[in-house]
Amino acid sequence: MEFRFTTLGTASARPTSGRFPSAHILRVGGRSFLIDCGEGAQMLLAKNNISFARIDNIFISHLHGDHFLGLFGLLSTMELVGRVTPLHIYSPAGLQEIVETISRQLGKIKYELVFHTISCSEPTIIQSFKNLNIYAFPLNHRIETYGYLFKEKELPRNIIKEKIAEFGLTTEEIVALKRGEDVFRENSVLNSNSQPQILKVEELTYAYKPRSFAYCSDTMPFKRLSQWVEGADLLYHEATYGLDLADMAKKNGHSTASAAAQCAKEAGAGRLILGHYSSRYPNLELLLSEAREIFPQSYLSEEGAVFEIERACKHLRFAHKGK
Amino acid sequence: MEFRFTTLGTASARPTSGRFPSAHILRVGGRSFLIDCGEGAQMLLAKNNISFARIDNIFISHLHGDHFLGLFGLLSTMELVGRVTPLHIYSPAGLQEIVETISRQLGKIKYELVFHTISCSEPTIIQSFKNLNIYAFPLNHRIETYGYLFKEKELPRNIIKEKIAEFGLTTEEIVALKRGEDVFRENSVLNSNSQPQILKVEELTYAYKPRSFAYCSDTMPFKRLSQWVEGADLLYHEATYGLDLADMAKKNGHSTASAAAQCAKEAGAGRLILGHYSSRYPNLELLLSEAREIFPQSYLSEEGAVFEIERACKHLRFAHKGK
């Protein structure tokens, strides 16, 4: 099952000729989650061959223009191409009124819009799918702002195929092992030894580590954030400024690349993706090098960049290559 | 004085990966007029090095999303870069409510927004500058829609410089000639002939032909339109479809490239610029060739294309190269 993050727009409030405002796609097992929807998002989706039809859930971090002004055009185009399935929109309070005011002008949207108003003071599950939980958590910006955490659910263990023949496993034994229970075999046809036999879960099965992605934009650094995104395989964290403009970061409620890296380090994240760059940085190498000094697994987002989170086994001793 | 039209966005309702929704700049003598402001307009302005600071007047043809959804981001960025001068917005009724709803969310805009609600049934002057009149006129679309005509005012005539010495013109004579009045000289120091002398306006002066640009999007063809844009040096006319989709053009309240060309022909326009292309036409050559069959001076707009209207003298006999 894929778990793929694509950065579409990397600009902060003032877009530049090459950078669009915030918009991102997280693709998990056939679903595309649109995370923030800055102006131009629909053009960037088209440019990156991302189908609108797979987007049923849109997550808006906060109601600054560079994070939601692409929504109206996208909703309108979805109507135009004949969408019928409901569309869920998650955001702080206030968005519904804006969308409804504009929709009155743009003409009725025939598919259902389901607004989910986020309001929480700590990580809270806001949506759950078969394999995935989605959490919102508050950020520390100038206005009410939320981050989002996408976390695979714990999956049943898998039997290492060769072990089935080797041990002549029965269906009941397989079910028990997949549940994580060791199997105790007394003397039987299956067990020709004189001693009872124990079939150990950790020797006959493997399990994938649930993958997770956390999105943190826009925010000033704060202590609990690294706990809330602890262990994220991929952490997107805004990095509007470098250390040269640390004062401005504080004044405007933003983070430096170093602060983003510090958060990734404390969270024990797998990789850090930087984004939401100030137009003052035509060249981003400074931001990257400042982040890498603290957290070497830091990377720059750019329009159209793709970051895959591969499946990894929990027990490396029985590492098994995923599909 | 420059008179330059730049096409920024050429898509119709559904943008494609390479085409943005409608946005155009007409630059006349230091002023930049933004005509329609589809999503992404501010990025296209930046990309084409067009300063926001020169835009004091924005003309919205109608309230379909692909013609105004870029407005909010632009207004917001103007605020961000410290705009203080008032901004005039011309549009059919309804836009002010939308802008004010969104502005409440985006934060107060400190510069003054002056809304001009257009409502007319025939060409009407909606703004006048020293050298320019701007007219609105109704189009024939699915909702209330206006076209705009930018027309230079008749300028005073200029004296052909060499004639001043040749005829020893006095200040009074120059003033009269510039007003378009022939000068009658009796016998005098200046006139050593025995006969009275007539200094003819058309021999001693030249005048520039007032230039004009007309914008027609979106519209179905209708009879009076070509009269309203008669003699436009440059006519922008939507050409959403080719003849293969003439039925769809009619159904959706749009024009084919052929209909645009027919309008240009009947208007006696200088050049025709096609735009507002349906996403069904990845290749636009069909539209261009259908237009040129009827009106050879037809051209395709594209993102960033520039069309200059050069100054031309009224009296070719005394053609004088403008600055």
mmCIF file of N, CA and C in Angstrom, chain B residues 73-156:
data_model
loop_
_atom_site.group_PDB
_atom_site.id
_atom_site.type_symbol
_atom_site.label_atom_id
_atom_site.label_comp_id
_atom_site.label_asym_id
_atom_site.label_seq_id
_atom_site.Cartn_x
_atom_site.Cartn_y
_atom_site.Cartn_z
ATOM 1 N N GLY B 73 -6.298 36.675 -3.244
ATOM 2 C CA GLY B 73 -4.861 36.502 -3.009
ATOM 3 C C GLY B 73 -4.092 37.757 -3.392
ATOM 4 N N LEU B 74 -4.498 38.377 -4.486
ATOM 5 C CA LEU B 74 -3.818 39.593 -4.940
ATOM 6 C C LEU B 74 -4.033 40.728 -3.945
ATOM 7 N N LEU B 75 -5.275 40.914 -3.494
ATOM 8 C CA LEU B 75 -5.569 41.988 -2.524
ATOM 9 C C LEU B 75 -4.754 41.765 -1.251
ATOM 10 N N SER B 76 -4.668 40.515 -0.854
ATOM 11 C CA SER B 76 -3.958 40.149 0.356
ATOM 12 C C SER B 76 -2.454 40.420 0.219
ATOM 13 N N THR B 77 -1.907 40.068 -0.922
ATOM 14 C CA THR B 77 -0.475 40.309 -1.133
ATOM 15 C C THR B 77 -0.193 41.803 -1.237
ATOM 16 N N MET B 78 -1.112 42.549 -1.850
ATOM 17 C CA MET B 78 -0.935 44.011 -1.926
ATOM 18 C C MET B 78 -0.853 44.590 -0.511
ATOM 19 N N GLU B 79 -1.698 44.081 0.378
ATOM 20 C CA GLU B 79 -1.669 44.519 1.774
ATOM 21 C C GLU B 79 -0.317 44.185 2.402
ATOM 22 N N LEU B 80 0.137 42.991 2.115
ATOM 23 C CA LEU B 80 1.382 42.474 2.700
ATOM 24 C C LEU B 80 2.594 43.310 2.294
ATOM 25 N N VAL B 81 2.571 43.824 1.071
ATOM 26 C CA VAL B 81 3.725 44.590 0.608
ATOM 27 C C VAL B 81 3.541 46.081 0.886
ATOM 28 N N GLY B 82 2.525 46.401 1.701
ATOM 29 C CA GLY B 82 2.421 47.763 2.218
ATOM 30 C C GLY B 82 1.702 48.756 1.330
ATOM 31 N N ARG B 83 0.781 48.290 0.504
ATOM 32 C CA ARG B 83 0.034 49.225 -0.351
ATOM 33 C C ARG B 83 -0.692 50.255 0.511
ATOM 34 N N VAL B 84 -0.698 51.493 0.043
ATOM 35 C CA VAL B 84 -1.474 52.525 0.735
ATOM 36 C C VAL B 84 -2.465 53.220 -0.200
ATOM 37 N N THR B 85 -2.195 53.186 -1.510
ATOM 38 C CA THR B 85 -3.079 53.899 -2.439
ATOM 39 C C THR B 85 -4.384 53.123 -2.656
ATOM 40 N N PRO B 86 -5.475 53.853 -2.902
ATOM 41 C CA PRO B 86 -6.767 53.185 -3.116
ATOM 42 C C PRO B 86 -6.724 52.269 -4.343
ATOM 43 N N LEU B 87 -7.539 51.256 -4.314
ATOM 44 C CA LEU B 87 -7.648 50.329 -5.438
ATOM 45 C C LEU B 87 -9.104 50.327 -5.908
ATOM 46 N N HIS B 88 -9.297 50.556 -7.201
ATOM 47 C CA HIS B 88 -10.646 50.607 -7.760
ATOM 48 C C HIS B 88 -10.982 49.273 -8.413
ATOM 49 N N ILE B 89 -12.150 48.757 -8.077
ATOM 50 C CA ILE B 89 -12.577 47.474 -8.649
ATOM 51 C C ILE B 89 -13.921 47.680 -9.339
ATOM 52 N N TYR B 90 -13.955 47.359 -10.622
ATOM 53 C CA TYR B 90 -15.162 47.520 -11.433
ATOM 54 C C TYR B 90 -15.712 46.130 -11.725
ATOM 55 N N SER B 91 -16.993 45.920 -11.445
ATOM 56 C CA SER B 91 -17.578 44.594 -11.698
ATOM 57 C C SER B 91 -19.091 44.680 -11.628
ATOM 58 N N PRO B 92 -19.765 43.633 -12.097
ATOM 59 C CA PRO B 92 -21.207 43.575 -11.867
ATOM 60 C C PRO B 92 -21.462 43.434 -10.368
ATOM 61 N N ALA B 93 -22.702 43.653 -9.959
ATOM 62 C CA ALA B 93 -23.057 43.583 -8.536
ATOM 63 C C ALA B 93 -22.733 42.212 -7.953
ATOM 64 N N GLY B 94 -22.360 42.201 -6.680
ATOM 65 C CA GLY B 94 -22.163 40.927 -5.982
ATOM 66 C C GLY B 94 -20.744 40.720 -5.484
ATOM 67 N N LEU B 95 -19.793 41.388 -6.122
ATOM 68 C CA LEU B 95 -18.396 41.129 -5.765
ATOM 69 C C LEU B 95 -18.042 41.706 -4.400
ATOM 70 N N GLN B 96 -18.596 42.874 -4.108
ATOM 71 C CA GLN B 96 -18.240 43.540 -2.851
ATOM 72 C C GLN B 96 -18.553 42.653 -1.646
ATOM 73 N N GLU B 97 -19.717 42.008 -1.673
ATOM 74 C CA GLU B 97 -20.112 41.147 -0.551
ATOM 75 C C GLU B 97 -19.099 40.013 -0.371
ATOM 76 N N ILE B 98 -18.680 39.441 -1.495
ATOM 77 C CA ILE B 98 -17.731 38.324 -1.426
ATOM 78 C C ILE B 98 -16.398 38.808 -0.866
ATOM 79 N N VAL B 99 -15.904 39.907 -1.406
ATOM 80 C CA VAL B 99 -14.609 40.426 -0.950
ATOM 81 C C VAL B 99 -14.676 40.760 0.544
ATOM 82 N N GLU B 100 -15.774 41.368 0.959
ATOM 83 C CA GLU B 100 -15.872 41.765 2.373
ATOM 84 C C GLU B 100 -15.973 40.547 3.294
ATOM 85 N N THR B 101 -16.673 39.502 2.844
ATOM 86 C CA THR B 101 -16.760 38.282 3.657
ATOM 87 C C THR B 101 -15.369 37.674 3.836
ATOM 88 N N ILE B 102 -14.638 37.588 2.744
ATOM 89 C CA ILE B 102 -13.308 36.977 2.823
ATOM 90 C C ILE B 102 -12.351 37.882 3.594
ATOM 91 N N SER B 103 -12.473 39.177 3.399
ATOM 92 C CA SER B 103 -11.559 40.097 4.085
ATOM 93 C C SER B 103 -11.727 40.030 5.595
ATOM 94 N N ARG B 104 -12.961 39.814 6.034
ATOM 95 C CA ARG B 104 -13.179 39.678 7.481
ATOM 96 C C ARG B 104 -12.304 38.555 8.019
ATOM 97 N N GLN B 105 -12.150 37.502 7.211
ATOM 98 C CA GLN B 105 -11.354 36.367 7.642
ATOM 99 C C GLN B 105 -9.866 36.637 7.472
ATOM 100 N N LEU B 106 -9.513 37.226 6.336
ATOM 101 C CA LEU B 106 -8.091 37.407 6.017
ATOM 102 C C LEU B 106 -7.458 38.540 6.813
ATOM 103 N N GLY B 107 -8.274 39.343 7.441
ATOM 104 C CA GLY B 107 -7.729 40.478 8.179
ATOM 105 C C GLY B 107 -7.988 41.739 7.395
ATOM 106 N N LYS B 108 -8.097 42.828 8.116
ATOM 107 C CA LYS B 108 -8.489 44.092 7.519
ATOM 108 C C LYS B 108 -7.509 44.525 6.441
ATOM 109 N N ILE B 109 -8.071 44.998 5.327
ATOM 110 C CA ILE B 109 -7.242 45.596 4.286
ATOM 111 C C ILE B 109 -7.159 47.080 4.597
ATOM 112 N N LYS B 110 -5.915 47.555 4.763
ATOM 113 C CA LYS B 110 -5.761 48.938 5.251
ATOM 114 C C LYS B 110 -5.875 49.976 4.136
ATOM 115 N N TYR B 111 -5.540 49.599 2.908
ATOM 116 C CA TYR B 111 -5.724 50.576 1.830
ATOM 117 C C TYR B 111 -7.193 50.578 1.438
ATOM 118 N N GLU B 112 -7.599 51.635 0.736
ATOM 119 C CA GLU B 112 -9.023 51.771 0.427
ATOM 120 C C GLU B 112 -9.413 50.954 -0.808
ATOM 121 N N LEU B 113 -10.491 50.199 -0.669
ATOM 122 C CA LEU B 113 -11.057 49.501 -1.833
ATOM 123 C C LEU B 113 -12.272 50.291 -2.307
ATOM 124 N N VAL B 114 -12.263 50.686 -3.564
ATOM 125 C CA VAL B 114 -13.394 51.451 -4.100
ATOM 126 C C VAL B 114 -14.112 50.569 -5.117
ATOM 127 N N PHE B 115 -15.314 50.159 -4.764
ATOM 128 C CA PHE B 115 -16.071 49.275 -5.660
ATOM 129 C C PHE B 115 -16.929 50.103 -6.607
ATOM 130 N N HIS B 116 -16.842 49.801 -7.877
ATOM 131 C CA HIS B 116 -17.686 50.455 -8.877
ATOM 132 C C HIS B 116 -18.588 49.364 -9.458
ATOM 133 N N THR B 117 -19.862 49.440 -9.140
ATOM 134 C CA THR B 117 -20.778 48.420 -9.640
ATOM 135 C C THR B 117 -21.271 48.817 -11.025
ATOM 136 N N ILE B 118 -20.988 47.959 -11.988
ATOM 137 C CA ILE B 118 -21.343 48.261 -13.375
ATOM 138 C C ILE B 118 -22.764 47.786 -13.648
ATOM 139 N N SER B 119 -23.515 48.612 -14.303
ATOM 140 C CA SER B 119 -24.861 48.233 -14.719
ATOM 141 C C SER B 119 -25.231 49.119 -15.895
ATOM 142 N N CYS B 120 -25.199 48.576 -17.094
ATOM 143 C CA CYS B 120 -25.532 49.388 -18.265
ATOM 144 C C CYS B 120 -26.038 48.494 -19.376
ATOM 145 N N SER B 121 -26.783 49.082 -20.287
ATOM 146 C CA SER B 121 -27.334 48.286 -21.384
ATOM 147 C C SER B 121 -26.716 48.684 -22.723
ATOM 148 N N GLU B 122 -25.827 49.663 -22.684
ATOM 149 C CA GLU B 122 -25.074 50.030 -23.883
ATOM 150 C C GLU B 122 -23.772 50.688 -23.437
ATOM 151 N N PRO B 123 -22.833 50.910 -24.358
ATOM 152 C CA PRO B 123 -21.530 51.428 -23.933
ATOM 153 C C PRO B 123 -21.646 52.708 -23.104
ATOM 154 N N THR B 124 -20.973 52.704 -21.968
ATOM 155 C CA THR B 124 -21.086 53.786 -21.000
ATOM 156 C C THR B 124 -19.699 54.060 -20.426
ATOM 157 N N ILE B 125 -19.334 55.340 -20.338
ATOM 158 C CA ILE B 125 -18.028 55.658 -19.742
ATOM 159 C C ILE B 125 -18.081 55.365 -18.244
ATOM 160 N N ILE B 126 -17.162 54.538 -17.764
ATOM 161 C CA ILE B 126 -17.145 54.216 -16.336
ATOM 162 C C ILE B 126 -15.935 54.831 -15.642
ATOM 163 N N GLN B 127 -14.959 55.289 -16.415
ATOM 164 C CA GLN B 127 -13.792 55.930 -15.812
ATOM 165 C C GLN B 127 -13.099 56.748 -16.892
ATOM 166 N N SER B 128 -12.503 57.852 -16.463
ATOM 167 C CA SER B 128 -11.852 58.721 -17.431
ATOM 168 C C SER B 128 -10.544 59.230 -16.841
ATOM 169 N N PHE B 129 -9.482 59.091 -17.586
ATOM 170 C CA PHE B 129 -8.194 59.649 -17.181
ATOM 171 C C PHE B 129 -7.808 60.725 -18.192
ATOM 172 N N LYS B 130 -6.678 61.376 -17.962
ATOM 173 C CA LYS B 130 -6.280 62.487 -18.821
ATOM 174 C C LYS B 130 -6.336 62.116 -20.305
ATOM 175 N N ASN B 131 -5.787 60.947 -20.618
ATOM 176 C CA ASN B 131 -5.670 60.578 -22.025
ATOM 177 C C ASN B 131 -6.585 59.441 -22.447
ATOM 178 N N LEU B 132 -7.421 58.980 -21.541
ATOM 179 C CA LEU B 132 -8.100 57.709 -21.793
ATOM 180 C C LEU B 132 -9.514 57.714 -21.248
ATOM 181 N N ASN B 133 -10.433 57.212 -22.044
ATOM 182 C CA ASN B 133 -11.776 56.902 -21.546
ATOM 183 C C ASN B 133 -11.949 55.390 -21.474
ATOM 184 N N ILE B 134 -12.632 54.951 -20.442
ATOM 185 C CA ILE B 134 -12.902 53.517 -20.322
ATOM 186 C C ILE B 134 -14.414 53.323 -20.306
ATOM 187 N N TYR B 135 -14.874 52.463 -21.196
ATOM 188 C CA TYR B 135 -16.299 52.184 -21.335
ATOM 189 C C TYR B 135 -16.583 50.751 -20.896
ATOM 190 N N ALA B 136 -17.760 50.551 -20.343
ATOM 191 C CA ALA B 136 -18.268 49.193 -20.157
ATOM 192 C C ALA B 136 -19.436 49.002 -21.120
ATOM 193 N N PHE B 137 -19.632 47.775 -21.552
ATOM 194 C CA PHE B 137 -20.803 47.466 -22.385
ATOM 195 C C PHE B 137 -21.232 46.032 -22.086
ATOM 196 N N PRO B 138 -22.542 45.751 -22.184
ATOM 197 C CA PRO B 138 -23.014 44.418 -21.798
ATOM 198 C C PRO B 138 -22.629 43.358 -22.819
ATOM 199 N N LEU B 139 -22.335 42.174 -22.326
ATOM 200 C CA LEU B 139 -22.122 41.018 -23.191
ATOM 201 C C LEU B 139 -23.309 40.076 -23.026
ATOM 202 N N ASN B 140 -23.284 39.002 -23.764
ATOM 203 C CA ASN B 140 -24.434 38.091 -23.769
ATOM 204 C C ASN B 140 -23.997 36.702 -23.292
ATOM 205 N N HIS B 141 -23.924 36.574 -21.959
ATOM 206 C CA HIS B 141 -23.443 35.326 -21.365
ATOM 207 C C HIS B 141 -24.549 34.750 -20.473
ATOM 208 N N ARG B 142 -24.224 33.719 -19.712
ATOM 209 C CA ARG B 142 -25.259 33.085 -18.881
ATOM 210 C C ARG B 142 -25.636 33.949 -17.685
ATOM 211 N N ILE B 143 -24.688 34.773 -17.226
ATOM 212 C CA ILE B 143 -24.982 35.708 -16.135
ATOM 213 C C ILE B 143 -24.575 37.108 -16.589
ATOM 214 N N GLU B 144 -24.901 38.097 -15.769
ATOM 215 C CA GLU B 144 -24.585 39.494 -16.107
ATOM 216 C C GLU B 144 -23.078 39.637 -16.351
ATOM 217 N N THR B 145 -22.743 40.106 -17.527
ATOM 218 C CA THR B 145 -21.330 40.149 -17.934
ATOM 219 C C THR B 145 -21.065 41.426 -18.722
ATOM 220 N N TYR B 146 -19.919 42.033 -18.505
ATOM 221 C CA TYR B 146 -19.571 43.247 -19.236
ATOM 222 C C TYR B 146 -18.237 43.123 -19.958
ATOM 223 N N GLY B 147 -18.190 43.745 -21.122
ATOM 224 C CA GLY B 147 -16.937 43.941 -21.816
ATOM 225 C C GLY B 147 -16.420 45.335 -21.484
ATOM 226 N N TYR B 148 -15.159 45.591 -21.815
ATOM 227 C CA TYR B 148 -14.570 46.891 -21.518
ATOM 228 C C TYR B 148 -13.839 47.409 -22.752
ATOM 229 N N LEU B 149 -13.975 48.701 -22.956
ATOM 230 C CA LEU B 149 -13.316 49.347 -24.094
ATOM 231 C C LEU B 149 -12.431 50.472 -23.559
ATOM 232 N N PHE B 150 -11.162 50.437 -23.929
ATOM 233 C CA PHE B 150 -10.188 51.440 -23.489
ATOM 234 C C PHE B 150 -9.829 52.260 -24.715
ATOM 235 N N LYS B 151 -10.145 53.540 -24.665
ATOM 236 C CA LYS B 151 -10.015 54.362 -25.864
ATOM 237 C C LYS B 151 -9.270 55.654 -25.541
ATOM 238 N N GLU B 152 -8.169 55.879 -26.235
ATOM 239 C CA GLU B 152 -7.443 57.137 -26.047
ATOM 240 C C GLU B 152 -8.328 58.306 -26.448
ATOM 241 N N LYS B 153 -8.171 59.406 -25.725
ATOM 242 C CA LYS B 153 -8.898 60.615 -26.104
ATOM 243 C C LYS B 153 -8.222 61.244 -27.319
ATOM 244 N N GLU B 154 -8.992 62.027 -28.006
ATOM 245 C CA GLU B 154 -8.446 62.794 -29.133
ATOM 246 C C GLU B 154 -7.387 63.748 -28.560
ATOM 247 N N LEU B 155 -6.177 63.670 -29.080
ATOM 248 C CA LEU B 155 -5.111 64.519 -28.531
ATOM 249 C C LEU B 155 -4.933 65.761 -29.390
ATOM 250 N N PRO B 156 -4.386 66.878 -28.828
ATOM 251 C CA PRO B 156 -4.106 68.059 -29.651
ATOM 252 C C PRO B 156 -3.132 67.682 -30.767
#
